[in-house]
Short mmCIF file of N, CA and C in Angstrom, two decimals:
data_model
loop_
_atom_site.label_atom_id
_atom_site.label_comp_id
_atom_site.label_asym_id
_atom_site.label_seq_id
_atom_site.Cartn_x
_atom_site.Cartn_y
_atom_site.Cartn_z
N MET A 1 -5.83 -29.45 -33.44
CA MET A 1 -6.81 -30.68 -32.64
C MET A 1 -7.41 -29.64 -31.75
N ASN A 2 -8.59 -30.12 -31.99
CA ASN A 2 -10.07 -29.71 -31.09
C ASN A 2 -10.14 -30.40 -29.95
N THR A 3 -9.78 -29.99 -29.02
CA THR A 3 -10.22 -30.55 -27.69
C THR A 3 -11.30 -29.92 -26.83
N ASP A 4 -12.20 -29.21 -27.36
CA ASP A 4 -12.90 -28.87 -26.72
C ASP A 4 -14.17 -29.53 -26.55
N SER A 5 -14.74 -30.62 -27.15
CA SER A 5 -15.76 -31.72 -26.92
C SER A 5 -15.22 -33.09 -25.93
N CYS A 6 -13.51 -33.07 -25.82
CA CYS A 6 -13.20 -33.92 -25.61
C CYS A 6 -11.54 -33.85 -24.56
N PRO A 7 -11.64 -32.72 -23.70
CA PRO A 7 -10.38 -31.93 -23.21
C PRO A 7 -9.67 -33.19 -22.44
N ILE A 8 -8.68 -32.60 -22.85
CA ILE A 8 -7.24 -33.74 -22.03
C ILE A 8 -7.23 -33.87 -20.35
N PRO A 9 -7.17 -34.93 -19.76
CA PRO A 9 -7.36 -34.52 -18.46
C PRO A 9 -5.96 -34.26 -17.74
N THR A 10 -6.04 -33.40 -16.66
CA THR A 10 -4.71 -32.88 -16.20
C THR A 10 -4.17 -34.19 -15.31
N PRO A 11 -3.01 -34.17 -14.74
CA PRO A 11 -2.46 -35.36 -14.15
C PRO A 11 -3.21 -35.27 -12.59
N GLN A 12 -3.53 -34.40 -11.89
CA GLN A 12 -4.76 -34.40 -11.07
C GLN A 12 -5.78 -35.25 -10.77
N GLU A 13 -6.49 -34.89 -12.38
CA GLU A 13 -7.83 -35.44 -12.86
C GLU A 13 -7.30 -36.71 -13.28
N ARG A 14 -6.68 -37.16 -13.84
CA ARG A 14 -6.34 -38.63 -13.99
C ARG A 14 -6.06 -39.08 -12.77
N SER A 15 -5.66 -38.76 -11.70
CA SER A 15 -5.11 -39.25 -10.37
C SER A 15 -6.53 -39.69 -9.59
N PHE A 16 -7.27 -38.70 -9.97
CA PHE A 16 -8.81 -38.67 -9.06
C PHE A 16 -9.17 -39.78 -9.70
N LEU A 17 -9.49 -39.43 -11.03
CA LEU A 17 -10.23 -40.89 -11.81
C LEU A 17 -9.60 -42.14 -11.67
N ALA A 18 -8.73 -42.72 -11.50
CA ALA A 18 -8.23 -43.90 -11.24
C ALA A 18 -8.72 -44.10 -9.56
N ILE A 19 -8.36 -43.25 -8.86
CA ILE A 19 -8.79 -43.56 -7.47
C ILE A 19 -10.68 -43.87 -7.12
N GLN A 20 -11.39 -42.92 -8.32
CA GLN A 20 -12.93 -43.45 -8.09
C GLN A 20 -12.73 -44.46 -8.91
N GLN A 21 -12.29 -44.74 -9.97
CA GLN A 21 -12.70 -46.08 -10.81
C GLN A 21 -12.29 -47.34 -9.98
N ALA A 22 -11.36 -47.00 -9.07
CA ALA A 22 -11.06 -48.45 -8.11
C ALA A 22 -11.65 -48.17 -7.32
N ALA A 23 -12.67 -47.31 -6.71
CA ALA A 23 -13.29 -47.33 -5.34
C ALA A 23 -14.54 -48.30 -6.32
N GLU A 24 -15.15 -47.84 -7.28
CA GLU A 24 -16.25 -47.93 -8.26
C GLU A 24 -16.49 -49.62 -8.31
N GLN A 25 -14.88 -50.16 -9.01
CA GLN A 25 -14.87 -51.50 -9.26
C GLN A 25 -15.10 -52.48 -7.90
N THR A 26 -14.53 -52.02 -6.81
CA THR A 26 -14.69 -52.73 -5.49
C THR A 26 -16.04 -52.91 -5.21
N MET A 27 -16.50 -51.60 -5.31
CA MET A 27 -18.10 -51.28 -4.85
C MET A 27 -19.19 -52.40 -5.63
N LEU A 28 -18.88 -52.40 -7.16
CA LEU A 28 -19.52 -53.47 -7.48
C LEU A 28 -19.07 -55.03 -7.49
N GLU A 29 -17.87 -55.45 -7.39
CA GLU A 29 -17.46 -56.35 -6.84
C GLU A 29 -18.14 -57.09 -5.37
N LYS A 30 -18.20 -55.95 -4.56
CA LYS A 30 -18.87 -56.31 -3.04
C LYS A 30 -20.57 -56.59 -3.57
N VAL A 31 -21.24 -55.82 -4.10
CA VAL A 31 -22.52 -55.89 -4.53
C VAL A 31 -22.48 -57.43 -5.49
N SER A 32 -21.79 -57.77 -6.27
CA SER A 32 -21.64 -58.95 -6.81
C SER A 32 -21.71 -60.14 -6.04
N ARG A 33 -20.80 -59.68 -5.17
CA ARG A 33 -20.38 -60.87 -4.14
C ARG A 33 -21.92 -60.97 -2.87
N ALA A 34 -22.34 -59.85 -2.31
CA ALA A 34 -23.15 -59.88 -1.78
C ALA A 34 -24.52 -60.64 -2.39
N ILE A 35 -24.94 -60.39 -3.79
CA ILE A 35 -25.82 -61.02 -4.37
C ILE A 35 -25.69 -62.65 -4.30
N SER A 36 -24.43 -63.10 -4.98
CA SER A 36 -24.13 -64.59 -4.68
C SER A 36 -24.30 -65.05 -3.31
N ASP A 37 -24.18 -64.23 -2.17
CA ASP A 37 -23.98 -64.87 -0.73
C ASP A 37 -25.54 -64.94 -0.42
N ALA A 38 -26.39 -63.70 -0.65
CA ALA A 38 -27.56 -63.92 -0.25
C ALA A 38 -28.46 -65.07 -0.67
N THR A 39 -27.74 -65.41 -2.40
CA THR A 39 -28.85 -66.75 -2.83
C THR A 39 -27.99 -67.93 -2.36
N ALA A 40 -26.96 -68.14 -1.74
CA ALA A 40 -26.48 -69.25 -1.15
C ALA A 40 -27.06 -69.74 0.07
N GLU A 41 -27.09 -68.32 0.78
CA GLU A 41 -27.70 -68.03 2.34
C GLU A 41 -29.25 -68.99 1.88
N VAL A 42 -29.85 -68.56 1.07
CA VAL A 42 -31.47 -68.88 1.01
C VAL A 42 -31.61 -70.44 0.67
N THR A 43 -30.63 -70.67 -0.06
CA THR A 43 -30.50 -72.06 -0.75
C THR A 43 -30.27 -72.95 0.78
N ARG A 44 -29.01 -72.60 1.48
CA ARG A 44 -28.72 -73.29 2.50
C ARG A 44 -29.97 -73.47 3.54
N ASN A 45 -30.45 -72.09 3.69
CA ASN A 45 -31.15 -72.07 5.09
C ASN A 45 -32.52 -72.71 4.89
N VAL A 46 -32.88 -72.69 3.16
CA VAL A 46 -34.32 -73.66 2.72
C VAL A 46 -33.90 -75.18 2.80
N GLN A 47 -32.77 -75.62 2.69
CA GLN A 47 -32.78 -76.81 2.68
C GLN A 47 -32.37 -77.46 4.14
N ASP A 48 -31.86 -76.19 4.91
CA ASP A 48 -31.68 -76.77 6.26
C ASP A 48 -33.05 -76.98 7.07
N ALA A 49 -33.92 -76.19 6.82
CA ALA A 49 -35.62 -76.20 6.98
C ALA A 49 -36.12 -77.38 6.64
N GLY A 50 -35.77 -77.89 5.64
CA GLY A 50 -36.34 -79.40 4.94
C GLY A 50 -37.59 -78.85 4.07
N LEU A 51 -37.38 -77.53 3.47
CA LEU A 51 -38.23 -77.08 2.50
C LEU A 51 -38.27 -77.49 1.09
N GLU A 52 -39.06 -77.54 0.45
CA GLU A 52 -38.90 -78.09 -0.85
C GLU A 52 -39.53 -77.10 -1.56
N PHE A 53 -38.81 -75.98 -2.01
CA PHE A 53 -38.93 -75.06 -2.93
C PHE A 53 -37.55 -74.71 -3.39
N GLU A 54 -38.01 -74.24 -4.90
CA GLU A 54 -36.97 -74.26 -5.87
C GLU A 54 -35.84 -73.07 -5.11
N PRO A 55 -34.70 -72.76 -5.32
CA PRO A 55 -33.83 -71.87 -4.48
C PRO A 55 -34.25 -70.79 -5.21
N THR A 56 -33.53 -69.75 -4.70
CA THR A 56 -34.00 -68.25 -4.96
C THR A 56 -33.08 -68.00 -5.86
N SER A 57 -33.45 -67.50 -7.12
CA SER A 57 -32.33 -67.03 -8.02
C SER A 57 -31.38 -65.80 -7.88
N GLU A 58 -30.18 -65.90 -8.36
CA GLU A 58 -29.29 -64.60 -8.40
C GLU A 58 -30.22 -63.70 -8.80
N GLY A 59 -31.07 -63.95 -9.69
CA GLY A 59 -32.15 -62.84 -10.48
C GLY A 59 -32.71 -61.83 -9.61
N TYR A 60 -33.58 -62.97 -8.58
CA TYR A 60 -34.38 -62.12 -7.80
C TYR A 60 -33.47 -60.91 -7.17
N PHE A 61 -32.48 -61.17 -6.42
CA PHE A 61 -31.49 -60.28 -5.76
C PHE A 61 -31.00 -59.07 -6.66
N MET A 62 -30.67 -59.27 -8.02
CA MET A 62 -30.52 -58.34 -8.72
C MET A 62 -31.41 -57.38 -8.82
N PHE A 63 -32.47 -58.06 -8.97
CA PHE A 63 -33.98 -57.16 -9.00
C PHE A 63 -33.96 -56.48 -7.85
N ALA A 64 -33.70 -56.85 -6.92
CA ALA A 64 -33.76 -56.18 -5.19
C ALA A 64 -33.17 -55.05 -5.28
N VAL A 65 -31.99 -55.20 -5.53
CA VAL A 65 -30.69 -54.32 -5.86
C VAL A 65 -31.22 -53.48 -6.52
N GLN A 66 -31.56 -53.64 -7.90
CA GLN A 66 -31.68 -52.25 -9.04
C GLN A 66 -33.33 -52.06 -8.54
N GLN A 67 -34.38 -52.32 -7.80
CA GLN A 67 -35.23 -51.23 -7.54
C GLN A 67 -35.34 -50.60 -6.32
N ALA A 68 -34.10 -50.89 -5.49
CA ALA A 68 -33.62 -50.07 -4.32
C ALA A 68 -33.09 -49.12 -4.31
N THR A 69 -31.95 -49.39 -5.56
CA THR A 69 -31.07 -48.48 -6.30
C THR A 69 -31.91 -47.32 -6.91
N PHE A 70 -32.81 -47.66 -7.76
CA PHE A 70 -33.54 -46.87 -8.69
C PHE A 70 -34.28 -46.10 -7.60
N VAL A 71 -34.98 -46.24 -6.63
CA VAL A 71 -36.03 -45.68 -5.72
C VAL A 71 -35.20 -44.41 -4.84
N ARG A 72 -33.97 -44.92 -4.41
CA ARG A 72 -33.09 -43.98 -4.02
C ARG A 72 -32.42 -43.10 -4.82
N LEU A 73 -32.10 -43.28 -6.04
CA LEU A 73 -31.60 -42.51 -7.11
C LEU A 73 -32.53 -41.26 -7.42
N CYS A 74 -33.74 -41.57 -7.45
CA CYS A 74 -34.92 -40.93 -7.59
C CYS A 74 -35.53 -40.01 -6.29
N GLY A 75 -34.79 -40.25 -5.15
CA GLY A 75 -35.28 -39.49 -4.08
C GLY A 75 -36.27 -40.00 -3.26
N GLY A 76 -36.72 -41.25 -3.51
CA GLY A 76 -37.53 -41.88 -3.10
C GLY A 76 -36.99 -42.63 -2.04
N ASN A 77 -37.93 -43.48 -1.00
CA ASN A 77 -37.77 -44.48 0.01
C ASN A 77 -37.78 -45.83 -0.66
N PRO A 78 -36.91 -46.54 -0.56
CA PRO A 78 -36.94 -47.81 -0.88
C PRO A 78 -37.95 -49.11 -0.42
N ASP A 79 -38.30 -48.61 1.20
CA ASP A 79 -38.67 -49.40 1.72
C ASP A 79 -40.16 -49.30 1.38
N THR A 80 -40.62 -47.69 1.18
CA THR A 80 -42.15 -47.83 0.66
C THR A 80 -42.25 -47.32 -0.50
N LEU A 81 -41.39 -47.10 -1.21
CA LEU A 81 -41.59 -46.92 -2.38
C LEU A 81 -41.98 -45.91 -2.74
N ARG A 82 -42.03 -44.84 -2.09
CA ARG A 82 -42.85 -43.57 -2.18
C ARG A 82 -41.91 -42.26 -1.95
N GLY A 83 -42.37 -41.03 -2.96
CA GLY A 83 -41.40 -40.02 -2.37
C GLY A 83 -40.23 -39.51 -3.59
N GLY A 84 -40.39 -40.80 -4.65
CA GLY A 84 -39.39 -40.41 -6.01
C GLY A 84 -39.66 -39.00 -6.96
N ASN A 85 -38.74 -38.66 -7.38
CA ASN A 85 -39.11 -37.20 -8.13
C ASN A 85 -39.07 -38.18 -9.74
N PRO A 86 -40.39 -38.13 -10.22
CA PRO A 86 -40.63 -38.68 -11.66
C PRO A 86 -39.89 -38.39 -12.59
N GLU A 87 -39.39 -37.26 -12.44
CA GLU A 87 -38.46 -36.52 -13.33
C GLU A 87 -37.10 -37.40 -13.54
N VAL A 88 -36.69 -37.29 -12.51
CA VAL A 88 -35.40 -38.03 -12.23
C VAL A 88 -35.72 -39.84 -12.59
N GLY A 89 -36.61 -40.20 -12.50
CA GLY A 89 -36.83 -41.65 -12.87
C GLY A 89 -37.03 -41.73 -14.46
N GLU A 90 -37.67 -40.77 -15.11
CA GLU A 90 -37.49 -40.74 -16.58
C GLU A 90 -36.31 -40.68 -17.22
N HIS A 91 -35.43 -39.75 -16.41
CA HIS A 91 -33.89 -39.59 -17.15
C HIS A 91 -33.32 -41.23 -16.72
N VAL A 92 -33.54 -41.77 -15.85
CA VAL A 92 -32.94 -43.20 -15.61
C VAL A 92 -33.56 -44.10 -16.67
N ILE A 93 -34.64 -43.88 -16.67
CA ILE A 93 -35.36 -45.21 -17.57
C ILE A 93 -34.56 -44.42 -18.84
N ARG A 94 -34.69 -43.29 -19.73
CA ARG A 94 -34.31 -42.98 -20.71
C ARG A 94 -32.78 -43.58 -20.69
N ASN A 95 -31.89 -43.55 -20.27
CA ASN A 95 -30.57 -43.88 -20.20
C ASN A 95 -30.60 -45.10 -20.08
N CYS A 96 -31.58 -45.79 -19.86
CA CYS A 96 -31.17 -47.51 -19.84
C CYS A 96 -31.79 -47.84 -21.31
N ARG A 97 -33.12 -46.95 -21.98
CA ARG A 97 -33.24 -47.13 -23.38
C ARG A 97 -32.14 -46.83 -24.04
N ASN A 98 -31.21 -46.00 -24.10
CA ASN A 98 -29.89 -45.51 -24.94
C ASN A 98 -29.05 -46.80 -24.91
N ILE A 99 -28.89 -47.60 -23.37
CA ILE A 99 -28.12 -48.34 -23.61
C ILE A 99 -28.29 -49.78 -24.57
N ILE A 100 -29.78 -49.75 -24.07
CA ILE A 100 -30.58 -50.70 -24.98
C ILE A 100 -30.33 -50.79 -26.86
N ASP A 101 -30.60 -49.28 -26.67
CA ASP A 101 -30.60 -49.00 -28.44
C ASP A 101 -28.86 -49.09 -28.87
N THR A 102 -28.20 -48.55 -28.24
CA THR A 102 -27.10 -47.90 -28.72
C THR A 102 -26.18 -49.23 -28.47
N TYR A 103 -26.03 -49.99 -27.72
CA TYR A 103 -24.89 -51.43 -27.37
C TYR A 103 -25.64 -52.57 -27.49
N TRP A 104 -27.16 -52.72 -27.64
CA TRP A 104 -27.32 -54.19 -27.54
C TRP A 104 -28.42 -54.32 -29.02
N LYS A 105 -28.77 -53.17 -29.55
CA LYS A 105 -29.47 -53.36 -31.10
C LYS A 105 -28.98 -52.83 -31.82
N SER A 106 -27.78 -52.05 -31.63
CA SER A 106 -27.14 -51.29 -32.71
C SER A 106 -26.38 -52.39 -33.60
N HIS A 107 -26.52 -52.04 -34.89
CA HIS A 107 -25.85 -52.94 -35.77
C HIS A 107 -24.61 -53.06 -35.96
N THR A 108 -23.98 -52.02 -35.21
CA THR A 108 -22.57 -52.04 -35.26
C THR A 108 -21.89 -52.27 -33.91
N ALA A 109 -22.92 -53.05 -32.91
CA ALA A 109 -22.44 -53.44 -31.55
C ALA A 109 -21.96 -54.62 -31.90
N GLN A 110 -21.05 -54.89 -30.87
CA GLN A 110 -20.08 -56.01 -30.83
C GLN A 110 -21.58 -57.28 -30.66
N THR A 111 -21.33 -58.26 -31.20
CA THR A 111 -22.25 -59.43 -31.17
C THR A 111 -21.51 -60.59 -29.98
N THR A 112 -20.12 -60.03 -29.58
CA THR A 112 -19.75 -61.69 -28.66
C THR A 112 -19.56 -60.86 -27.23
N VAL A 113 -19.89 -61.42 -26.25
CA VAL A 113 -19.59 -60.95 -24.89
C VAL A 113 -17.89 -61.02 -24.79
N PRO A 114 -17.67 -60.02 -24.10
CA PRO A 114 -15.93 -60.17 -23.73
C PRO A 114 -15.72 -61.43 -22.39
#
């Protein structure tokens, strides 16, 4: 059996990965909750102010998180959008394109959402 391309993790590596994955899951749940909370807060405050505007969608806040994360990942300042490394940005965009092509457009991709 050739394990060069996919080595079997050691018990310590498995423990580390479990700890990291648990922290990642918690972080993503907190981000999701923060997006929902921000949406609800704007809705409440707009209603309390007697304003007649459509509530801000969760999509708006998701894009805000995505933009700030993208800029920070590229080494830029999310407040000014300046200072990012365009090569890193291209890698991130390529990764997103690969997700679309591999998982969403692929003929073998699942057609149902889990």
